[in-house]
Coordinates of N, CA and C and ligand atoms in Angstrom, one line a residue:
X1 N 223.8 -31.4 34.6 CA 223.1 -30.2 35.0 C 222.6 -30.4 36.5
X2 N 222.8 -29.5 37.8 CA 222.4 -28.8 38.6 C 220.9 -28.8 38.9
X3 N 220.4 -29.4 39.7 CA 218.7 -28.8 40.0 C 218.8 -28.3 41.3
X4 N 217.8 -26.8 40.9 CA 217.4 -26.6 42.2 C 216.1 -26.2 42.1
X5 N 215.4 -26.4 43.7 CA 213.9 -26.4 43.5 C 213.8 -25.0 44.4
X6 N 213.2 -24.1 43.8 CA 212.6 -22.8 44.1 C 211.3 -22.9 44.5
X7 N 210.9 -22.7 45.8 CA 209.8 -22.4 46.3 C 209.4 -20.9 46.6
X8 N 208.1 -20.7 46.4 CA 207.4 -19.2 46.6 C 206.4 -19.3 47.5
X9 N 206.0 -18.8 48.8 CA 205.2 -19.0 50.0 C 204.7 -17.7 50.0
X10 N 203.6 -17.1 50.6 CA 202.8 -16.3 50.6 C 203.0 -15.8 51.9
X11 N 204.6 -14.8 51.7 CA 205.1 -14.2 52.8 C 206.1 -12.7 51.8
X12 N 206.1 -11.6 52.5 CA 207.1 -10.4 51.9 C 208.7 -10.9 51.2
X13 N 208.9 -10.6 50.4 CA 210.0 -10.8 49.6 C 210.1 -11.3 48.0
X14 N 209.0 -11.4 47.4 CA 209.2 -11.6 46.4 C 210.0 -11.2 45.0
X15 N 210.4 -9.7 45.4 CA 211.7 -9.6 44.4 C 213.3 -10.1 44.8
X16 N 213.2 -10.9 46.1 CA 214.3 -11.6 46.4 C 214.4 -12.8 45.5
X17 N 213.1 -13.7 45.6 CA 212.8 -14.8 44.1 C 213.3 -14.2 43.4
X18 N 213.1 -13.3 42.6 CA 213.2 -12.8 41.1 C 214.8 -13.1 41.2
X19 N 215.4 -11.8 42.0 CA 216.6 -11.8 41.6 C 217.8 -13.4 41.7
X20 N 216.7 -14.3 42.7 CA 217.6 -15.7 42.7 C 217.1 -16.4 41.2
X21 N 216.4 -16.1 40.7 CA 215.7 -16.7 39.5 C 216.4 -16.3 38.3
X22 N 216.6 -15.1 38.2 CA 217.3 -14.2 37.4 C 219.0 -14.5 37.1
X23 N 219.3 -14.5 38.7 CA 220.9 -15.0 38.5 C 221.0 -16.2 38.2
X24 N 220.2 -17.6 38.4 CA 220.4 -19.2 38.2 C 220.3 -18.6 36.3
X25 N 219.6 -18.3 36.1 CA 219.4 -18.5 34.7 C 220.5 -18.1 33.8
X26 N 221.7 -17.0 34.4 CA 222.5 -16.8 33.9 C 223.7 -17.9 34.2
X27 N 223.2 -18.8 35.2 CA 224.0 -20.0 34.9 C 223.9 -21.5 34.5
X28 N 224.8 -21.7 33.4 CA 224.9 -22.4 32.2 C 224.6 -23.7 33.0
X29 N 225.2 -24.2 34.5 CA 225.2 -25.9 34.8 C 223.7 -25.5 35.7
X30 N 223.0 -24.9 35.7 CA 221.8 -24.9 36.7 C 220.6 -24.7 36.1
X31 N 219.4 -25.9 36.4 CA 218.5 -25.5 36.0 C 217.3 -25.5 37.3
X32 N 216.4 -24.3 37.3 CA 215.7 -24.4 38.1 C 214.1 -24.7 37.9
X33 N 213.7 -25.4 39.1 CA 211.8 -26.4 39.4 C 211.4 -24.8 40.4
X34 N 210.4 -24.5 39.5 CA 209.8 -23.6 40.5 C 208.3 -23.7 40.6
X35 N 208.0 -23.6 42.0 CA 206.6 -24.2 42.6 C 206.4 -23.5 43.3
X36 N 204.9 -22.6 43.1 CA 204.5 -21.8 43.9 C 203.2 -21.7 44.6
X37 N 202.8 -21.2 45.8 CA 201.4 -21.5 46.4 C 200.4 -20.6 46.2
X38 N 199.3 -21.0 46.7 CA 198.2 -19.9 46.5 C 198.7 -18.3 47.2
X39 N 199.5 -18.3 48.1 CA 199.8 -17.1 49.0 C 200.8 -16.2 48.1
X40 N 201.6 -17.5 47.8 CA 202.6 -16.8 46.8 C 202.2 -16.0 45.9
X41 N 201.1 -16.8 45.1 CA 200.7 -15.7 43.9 C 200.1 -14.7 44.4
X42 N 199.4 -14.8 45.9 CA 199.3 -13.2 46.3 C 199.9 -12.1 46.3
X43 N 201.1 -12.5 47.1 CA 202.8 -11.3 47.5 C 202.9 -11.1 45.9
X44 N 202.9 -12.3 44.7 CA 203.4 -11.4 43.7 C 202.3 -10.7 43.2
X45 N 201.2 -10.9 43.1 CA 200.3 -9.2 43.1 C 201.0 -8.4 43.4
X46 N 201.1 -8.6 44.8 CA 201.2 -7.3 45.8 C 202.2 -6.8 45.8
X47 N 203.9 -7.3 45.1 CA 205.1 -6.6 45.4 C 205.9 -6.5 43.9
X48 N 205.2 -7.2 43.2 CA 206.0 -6.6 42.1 C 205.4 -6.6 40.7
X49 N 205.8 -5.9 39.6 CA 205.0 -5.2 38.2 C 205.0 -6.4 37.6
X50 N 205.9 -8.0 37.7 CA 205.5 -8.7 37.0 C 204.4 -9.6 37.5
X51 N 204.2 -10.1 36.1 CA 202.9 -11.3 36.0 C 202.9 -12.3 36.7
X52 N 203.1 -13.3 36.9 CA 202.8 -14.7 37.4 C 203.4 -15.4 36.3
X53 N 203.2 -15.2 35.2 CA 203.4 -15.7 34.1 C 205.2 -15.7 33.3
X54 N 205.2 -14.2 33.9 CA 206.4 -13.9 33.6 C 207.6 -14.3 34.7
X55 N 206.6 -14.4 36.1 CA 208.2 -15.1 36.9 C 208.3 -16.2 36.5
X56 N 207.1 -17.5 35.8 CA 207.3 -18.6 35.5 C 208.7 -19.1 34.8
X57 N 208.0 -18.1 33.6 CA 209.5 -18.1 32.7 C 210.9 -18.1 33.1
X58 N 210.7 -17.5 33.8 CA 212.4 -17.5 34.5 C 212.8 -18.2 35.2
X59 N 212.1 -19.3 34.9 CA 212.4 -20.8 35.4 C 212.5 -21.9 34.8
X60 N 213.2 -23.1 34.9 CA 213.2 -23.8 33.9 C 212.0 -25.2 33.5
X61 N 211.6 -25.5 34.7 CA 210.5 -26.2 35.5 C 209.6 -24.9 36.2
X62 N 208.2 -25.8 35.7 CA 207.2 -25.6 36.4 C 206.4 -26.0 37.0
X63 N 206.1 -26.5 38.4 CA 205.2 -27.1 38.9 C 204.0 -26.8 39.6
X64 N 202.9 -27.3 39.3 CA 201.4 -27.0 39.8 C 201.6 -27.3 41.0
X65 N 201.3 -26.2 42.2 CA 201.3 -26.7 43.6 C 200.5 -27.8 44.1
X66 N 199.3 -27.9 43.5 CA 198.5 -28.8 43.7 C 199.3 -30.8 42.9
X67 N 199.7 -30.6 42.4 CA 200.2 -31.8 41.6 C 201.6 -33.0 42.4
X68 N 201.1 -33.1 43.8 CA 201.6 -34.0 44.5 C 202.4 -35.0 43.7
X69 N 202.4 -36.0 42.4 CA 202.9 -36.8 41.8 C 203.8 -36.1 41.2
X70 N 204.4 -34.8 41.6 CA 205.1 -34.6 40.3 C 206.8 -35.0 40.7
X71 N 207.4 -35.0 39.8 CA 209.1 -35.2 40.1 C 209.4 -34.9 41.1
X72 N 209.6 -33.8 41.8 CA 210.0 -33.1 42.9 C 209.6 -33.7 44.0
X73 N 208.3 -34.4 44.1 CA 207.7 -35.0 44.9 C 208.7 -36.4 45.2
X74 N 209.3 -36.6 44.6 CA 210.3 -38.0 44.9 C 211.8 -37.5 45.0
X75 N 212.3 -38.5 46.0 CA 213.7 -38.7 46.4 C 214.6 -39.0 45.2
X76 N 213.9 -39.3 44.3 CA 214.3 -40.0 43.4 C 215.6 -38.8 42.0
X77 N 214.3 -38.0 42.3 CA 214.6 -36.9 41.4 C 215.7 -36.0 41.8
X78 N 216.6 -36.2 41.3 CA 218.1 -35.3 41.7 C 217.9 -34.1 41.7
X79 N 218.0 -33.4 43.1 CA 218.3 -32.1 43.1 C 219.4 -31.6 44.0
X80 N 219.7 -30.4 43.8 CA 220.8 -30.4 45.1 C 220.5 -29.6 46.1
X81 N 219.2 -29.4 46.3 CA 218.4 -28.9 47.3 C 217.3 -27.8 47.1
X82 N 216.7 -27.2 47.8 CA 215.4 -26.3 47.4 C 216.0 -24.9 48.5
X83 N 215.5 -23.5 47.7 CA 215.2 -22.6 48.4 C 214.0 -22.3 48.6
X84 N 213.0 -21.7 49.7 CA 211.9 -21.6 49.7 C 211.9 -19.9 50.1
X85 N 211.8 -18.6 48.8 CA 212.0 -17.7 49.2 C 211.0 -16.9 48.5
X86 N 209.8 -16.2 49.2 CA 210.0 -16.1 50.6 C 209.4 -17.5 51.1
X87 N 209.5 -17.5 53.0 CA 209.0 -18.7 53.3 C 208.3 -17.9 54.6
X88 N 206.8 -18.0 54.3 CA 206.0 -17.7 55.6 C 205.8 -18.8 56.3
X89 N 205.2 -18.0 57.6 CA 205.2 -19.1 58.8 C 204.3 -19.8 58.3
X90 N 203.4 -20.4 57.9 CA 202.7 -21.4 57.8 C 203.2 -22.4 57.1
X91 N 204.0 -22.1 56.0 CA 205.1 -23.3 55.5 C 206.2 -23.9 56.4
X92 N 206.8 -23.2 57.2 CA 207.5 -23.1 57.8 C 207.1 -24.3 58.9
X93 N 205.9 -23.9 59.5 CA 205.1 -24.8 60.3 C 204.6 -26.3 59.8
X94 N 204.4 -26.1 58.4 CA 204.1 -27.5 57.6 C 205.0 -28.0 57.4
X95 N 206.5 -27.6 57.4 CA 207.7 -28.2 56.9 C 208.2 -28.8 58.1
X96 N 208.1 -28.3 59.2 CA 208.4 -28.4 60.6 C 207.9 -29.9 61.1
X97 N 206.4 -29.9 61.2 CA 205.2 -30.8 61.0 C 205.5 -31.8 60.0
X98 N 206.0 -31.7 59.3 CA 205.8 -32.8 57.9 C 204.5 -32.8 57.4
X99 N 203.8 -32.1 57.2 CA 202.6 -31.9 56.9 C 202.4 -31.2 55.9
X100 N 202.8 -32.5 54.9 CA 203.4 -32.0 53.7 C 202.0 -32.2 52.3
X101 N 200.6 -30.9 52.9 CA 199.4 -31.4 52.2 C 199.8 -30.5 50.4
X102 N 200.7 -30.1 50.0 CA 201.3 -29.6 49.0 C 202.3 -29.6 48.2
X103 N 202.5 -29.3 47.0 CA 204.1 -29.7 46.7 C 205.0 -29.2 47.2
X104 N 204.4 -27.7 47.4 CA 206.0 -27.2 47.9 C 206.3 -28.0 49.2
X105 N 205.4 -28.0 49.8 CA 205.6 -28.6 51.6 C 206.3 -30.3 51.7
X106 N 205.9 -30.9 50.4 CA 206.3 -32.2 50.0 C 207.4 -32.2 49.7
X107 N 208.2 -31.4 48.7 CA 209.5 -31.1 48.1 C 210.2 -31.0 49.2
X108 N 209.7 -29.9 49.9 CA 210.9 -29.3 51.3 C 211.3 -30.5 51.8
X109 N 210.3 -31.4 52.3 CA 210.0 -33.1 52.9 C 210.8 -33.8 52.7
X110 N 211.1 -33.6 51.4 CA 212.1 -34.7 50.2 C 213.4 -34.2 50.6
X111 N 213.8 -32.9 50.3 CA 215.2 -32.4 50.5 C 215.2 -32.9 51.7
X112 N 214.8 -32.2 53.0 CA 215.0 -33.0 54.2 C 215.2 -34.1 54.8
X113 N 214.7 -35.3 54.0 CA 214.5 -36.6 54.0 C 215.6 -36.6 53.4
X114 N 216.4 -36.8 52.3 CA 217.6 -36.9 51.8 C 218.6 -36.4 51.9
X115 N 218.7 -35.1 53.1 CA 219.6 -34.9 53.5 C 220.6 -33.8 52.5
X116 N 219.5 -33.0 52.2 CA 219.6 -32.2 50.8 C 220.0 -30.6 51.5
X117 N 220.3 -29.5 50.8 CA 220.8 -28.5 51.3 C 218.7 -27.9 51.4
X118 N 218.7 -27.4 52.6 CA 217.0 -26.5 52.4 C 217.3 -25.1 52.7
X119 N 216.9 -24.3 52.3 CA 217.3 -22.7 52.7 C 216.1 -22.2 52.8
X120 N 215.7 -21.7 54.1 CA 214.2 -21.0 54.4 C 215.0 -19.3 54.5
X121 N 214.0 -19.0 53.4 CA 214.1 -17.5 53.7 C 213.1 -16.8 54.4
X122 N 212.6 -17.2 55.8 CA 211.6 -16.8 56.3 C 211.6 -15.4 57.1
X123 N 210.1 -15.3 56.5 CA 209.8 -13.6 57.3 C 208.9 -13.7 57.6
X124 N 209.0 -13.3 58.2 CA 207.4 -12.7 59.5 C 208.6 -11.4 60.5
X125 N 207.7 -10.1 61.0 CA 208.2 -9.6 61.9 C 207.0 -8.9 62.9
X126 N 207.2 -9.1 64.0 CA 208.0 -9.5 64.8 C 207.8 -11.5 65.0
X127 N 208.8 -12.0 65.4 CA 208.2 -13.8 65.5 C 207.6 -14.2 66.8
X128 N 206.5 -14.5 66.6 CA 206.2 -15.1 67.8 C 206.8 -16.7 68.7
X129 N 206.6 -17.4 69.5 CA 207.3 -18.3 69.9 C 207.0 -19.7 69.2
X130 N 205.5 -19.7 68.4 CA 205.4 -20.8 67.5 C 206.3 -20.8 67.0
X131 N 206.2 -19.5 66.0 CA 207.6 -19.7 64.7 C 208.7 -19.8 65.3
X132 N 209.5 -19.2 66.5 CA 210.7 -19.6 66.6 C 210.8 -21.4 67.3
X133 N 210.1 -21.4 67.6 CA 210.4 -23.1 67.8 C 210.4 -23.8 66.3
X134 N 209.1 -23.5 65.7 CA 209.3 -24.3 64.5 C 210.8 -24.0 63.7
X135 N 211.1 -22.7 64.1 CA 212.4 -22.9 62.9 C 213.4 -23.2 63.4
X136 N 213.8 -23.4 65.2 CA 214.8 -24.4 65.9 C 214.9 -26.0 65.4
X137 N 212.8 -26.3 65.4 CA 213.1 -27.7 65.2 C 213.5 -27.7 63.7
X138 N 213.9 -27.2 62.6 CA 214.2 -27.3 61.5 C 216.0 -26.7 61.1
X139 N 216.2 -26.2 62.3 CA 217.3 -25.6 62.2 C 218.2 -27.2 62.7
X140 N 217.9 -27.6 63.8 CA 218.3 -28.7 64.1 C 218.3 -29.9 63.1
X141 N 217.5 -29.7 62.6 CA 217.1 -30.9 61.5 C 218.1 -30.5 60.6
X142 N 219.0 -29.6 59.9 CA 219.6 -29.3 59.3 C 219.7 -28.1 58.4
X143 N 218.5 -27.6 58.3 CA 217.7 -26.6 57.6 C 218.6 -25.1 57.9
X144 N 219.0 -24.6 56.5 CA 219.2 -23.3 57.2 C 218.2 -22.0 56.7
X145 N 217.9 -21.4 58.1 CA 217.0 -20.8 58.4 C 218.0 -19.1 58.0
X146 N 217.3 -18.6 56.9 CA 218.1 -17.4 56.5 C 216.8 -16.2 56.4
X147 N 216.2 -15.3 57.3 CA 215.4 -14.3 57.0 C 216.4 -13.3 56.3
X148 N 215.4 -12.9 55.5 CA 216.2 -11.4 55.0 C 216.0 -10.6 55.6
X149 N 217.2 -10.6 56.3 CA 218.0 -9.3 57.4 C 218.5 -8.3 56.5
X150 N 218.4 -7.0 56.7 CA 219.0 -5.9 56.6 C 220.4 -5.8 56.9
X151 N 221.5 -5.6 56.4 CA 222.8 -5.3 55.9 C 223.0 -4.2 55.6
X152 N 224.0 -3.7 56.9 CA 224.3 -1.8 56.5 C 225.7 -1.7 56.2
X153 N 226.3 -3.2 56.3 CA 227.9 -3.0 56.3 C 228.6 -2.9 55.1
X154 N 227.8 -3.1 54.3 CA 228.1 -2.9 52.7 C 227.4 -1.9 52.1
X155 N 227.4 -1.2 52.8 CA 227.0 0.1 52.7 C 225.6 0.3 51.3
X156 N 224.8 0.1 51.4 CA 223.6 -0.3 50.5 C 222.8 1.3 50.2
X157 N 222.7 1.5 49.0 CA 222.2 2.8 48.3 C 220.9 2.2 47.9
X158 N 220.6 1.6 47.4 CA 218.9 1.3 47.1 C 218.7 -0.5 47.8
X159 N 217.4 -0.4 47.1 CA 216.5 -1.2 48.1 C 216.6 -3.0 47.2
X160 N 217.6 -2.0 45.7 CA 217.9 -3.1 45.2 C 219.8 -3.8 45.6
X161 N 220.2 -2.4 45.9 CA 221.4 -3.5 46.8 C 221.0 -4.2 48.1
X162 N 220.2 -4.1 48.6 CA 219.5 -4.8 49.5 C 219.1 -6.2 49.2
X163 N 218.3 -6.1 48.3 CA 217.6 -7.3 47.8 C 219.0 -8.4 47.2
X164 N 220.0 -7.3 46.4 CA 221.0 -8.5 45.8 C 222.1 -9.0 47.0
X165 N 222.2 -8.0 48.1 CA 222.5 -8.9 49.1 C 222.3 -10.0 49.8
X166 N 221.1 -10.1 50.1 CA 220.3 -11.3 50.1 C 220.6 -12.5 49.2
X167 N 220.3 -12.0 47.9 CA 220.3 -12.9 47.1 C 221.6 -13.7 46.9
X168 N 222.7 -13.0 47.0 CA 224.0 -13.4 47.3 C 223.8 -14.4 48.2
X169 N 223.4 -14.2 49.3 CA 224.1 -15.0 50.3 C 223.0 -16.6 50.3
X170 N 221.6 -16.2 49.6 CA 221.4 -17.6 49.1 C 222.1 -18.3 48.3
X171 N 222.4 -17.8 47.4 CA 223.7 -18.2 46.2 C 225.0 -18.9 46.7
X172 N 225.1 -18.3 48.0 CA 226.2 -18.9 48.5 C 226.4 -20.4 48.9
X173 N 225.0 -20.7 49.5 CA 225.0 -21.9 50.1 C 225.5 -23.1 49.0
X174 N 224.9 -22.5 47.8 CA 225.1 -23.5 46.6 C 226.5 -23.6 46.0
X175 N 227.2 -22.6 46.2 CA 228.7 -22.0 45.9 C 228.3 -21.6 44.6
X176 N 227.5 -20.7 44.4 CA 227.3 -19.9 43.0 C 227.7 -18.8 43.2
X177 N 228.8 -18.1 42.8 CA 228.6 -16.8 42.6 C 227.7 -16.0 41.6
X178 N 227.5 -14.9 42.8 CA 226.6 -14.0 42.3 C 227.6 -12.6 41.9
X179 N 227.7 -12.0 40.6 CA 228.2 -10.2 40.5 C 228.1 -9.8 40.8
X180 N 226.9 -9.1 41.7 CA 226.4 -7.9 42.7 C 226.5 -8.3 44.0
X181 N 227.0 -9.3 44.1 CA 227.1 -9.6 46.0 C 228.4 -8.7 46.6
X182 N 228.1 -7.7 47.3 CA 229.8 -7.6 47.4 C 230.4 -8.2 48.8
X183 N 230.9 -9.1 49.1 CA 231.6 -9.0 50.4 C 232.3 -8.6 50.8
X184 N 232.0 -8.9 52.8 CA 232.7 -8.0 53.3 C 234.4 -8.3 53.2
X185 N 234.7 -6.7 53.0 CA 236.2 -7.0 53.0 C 237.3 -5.1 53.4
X186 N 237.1 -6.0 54.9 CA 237.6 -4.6 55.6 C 239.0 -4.2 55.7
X187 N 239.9 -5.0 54.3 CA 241.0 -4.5 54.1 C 240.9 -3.3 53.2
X188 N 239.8 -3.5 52.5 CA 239.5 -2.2 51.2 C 239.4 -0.6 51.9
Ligands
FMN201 C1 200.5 -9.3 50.9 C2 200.7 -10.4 52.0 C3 201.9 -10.5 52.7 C4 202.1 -11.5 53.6 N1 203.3 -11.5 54.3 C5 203.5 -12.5 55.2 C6 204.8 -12.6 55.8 O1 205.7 -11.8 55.5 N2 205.0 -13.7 56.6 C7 204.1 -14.6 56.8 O2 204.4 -15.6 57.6 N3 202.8 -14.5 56.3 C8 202.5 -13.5 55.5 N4 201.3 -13.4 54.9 C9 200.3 -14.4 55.2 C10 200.4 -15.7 54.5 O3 200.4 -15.5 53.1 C11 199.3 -16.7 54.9 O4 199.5 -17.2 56.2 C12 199.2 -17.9 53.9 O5 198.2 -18.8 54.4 C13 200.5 -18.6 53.7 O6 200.3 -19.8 53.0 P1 201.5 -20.4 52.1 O7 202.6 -20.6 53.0 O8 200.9 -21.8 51.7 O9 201.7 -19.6 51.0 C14 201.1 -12.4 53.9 C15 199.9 -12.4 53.2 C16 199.7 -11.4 52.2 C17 198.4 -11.4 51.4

């Protein structure tokens, strides 16, 4: 089995989680660690009808952000890298920093340290020049820095082909296909 560690940061996008949560689970070699912050469980108030409880579930692990000793916290623990979606700037800046006073920020640490795949799905708009340095110095470090951009080339009718575009192209990094992703293909 597959690990991946799903982070949730107290930034816009949290039905982009869902639908990365939603698709791992329909695959049979992957299981996913999901660890979320105080901010995060704010955005999921604020953007979507489920519980807290109920995005848990749709994960295979669960980690107490506060719980520094946990698995994830070590190199040790095989994963094949973490998405952190959404990823506001203040994680961004802690991951950047190594200032790693959390698990998620400690996890990111680990991937990075080991040379693991990291995928920030960071948003903020407009970015000011903190954030864009911090996500150079992480971009450099290996990190790929993926905001969810808007995509008109696939010609998108709701706000949920939107969202599964995105989701696709996290899925990518891992070589998972996703069904709803459609790519581009300007022979059609
Ligand atoms: C509803 C809501 C939406 C937010 N959206 C963003 C955002 O898109 N980007 C961002 O960087 N911060 C955003 N914030 C602010 C962060 O949640 C805040 O800086 C928080 O301290 C981040 O902490 P965390 O990274 O540990 O979750 C938002 C806050 C709320 C309550």
């Amino acid at each position: 089995m597959k690990r991946l560690i799903i982070g949730i940061s107290g930034a816009s996008g949290v039905p982009i989680t869902i639908g990365v949560l939603k698709a791992l689970k329909e695959q049979p070699d992957w299981r996913t660690c999901l660890v979320i912050s105080k901010g995060g469980e704010k955005t999921i108030e604020q953007e979507t009808d489920l519980s807290l409880e109920e995005i848990q579930a749709l994960a295979d692990e669960v980690y107490d952000i506060k719980n520094i000793g946990a698995a994830i916290a070590s190199g040790t623990y095989k994963t094949e890298g973490m998405v952190i979606v959404p990823c506001s700037m203040k994680t961004v800046a802690g991951i950047a920093c190594g200032y790693s006073d959390n698990l998620l920020l400690r996890a990111a640490d680990v991937v990075l340290k080991e040379r693991r795949k990291l995928v920030l799905v960071a948003r903020e708009t407009p970015f000011n020049t903190i954030h864009l340095r911090n996500m150079l110095t992480l971009s450099q470090m290996g990190a790929i820095i993926m905001p969810p951009m808007q995509t008109y080339y696939n010609l998108p009718e709701t706000v949920q082909d939107m969202t599964d575009h995105i989701t696709g192209k996290i899925l990518d990094v891992f070589g998972i296909e996703f069904h709803r992703f459609r790519r581009w293909n300007p022979g059609k």
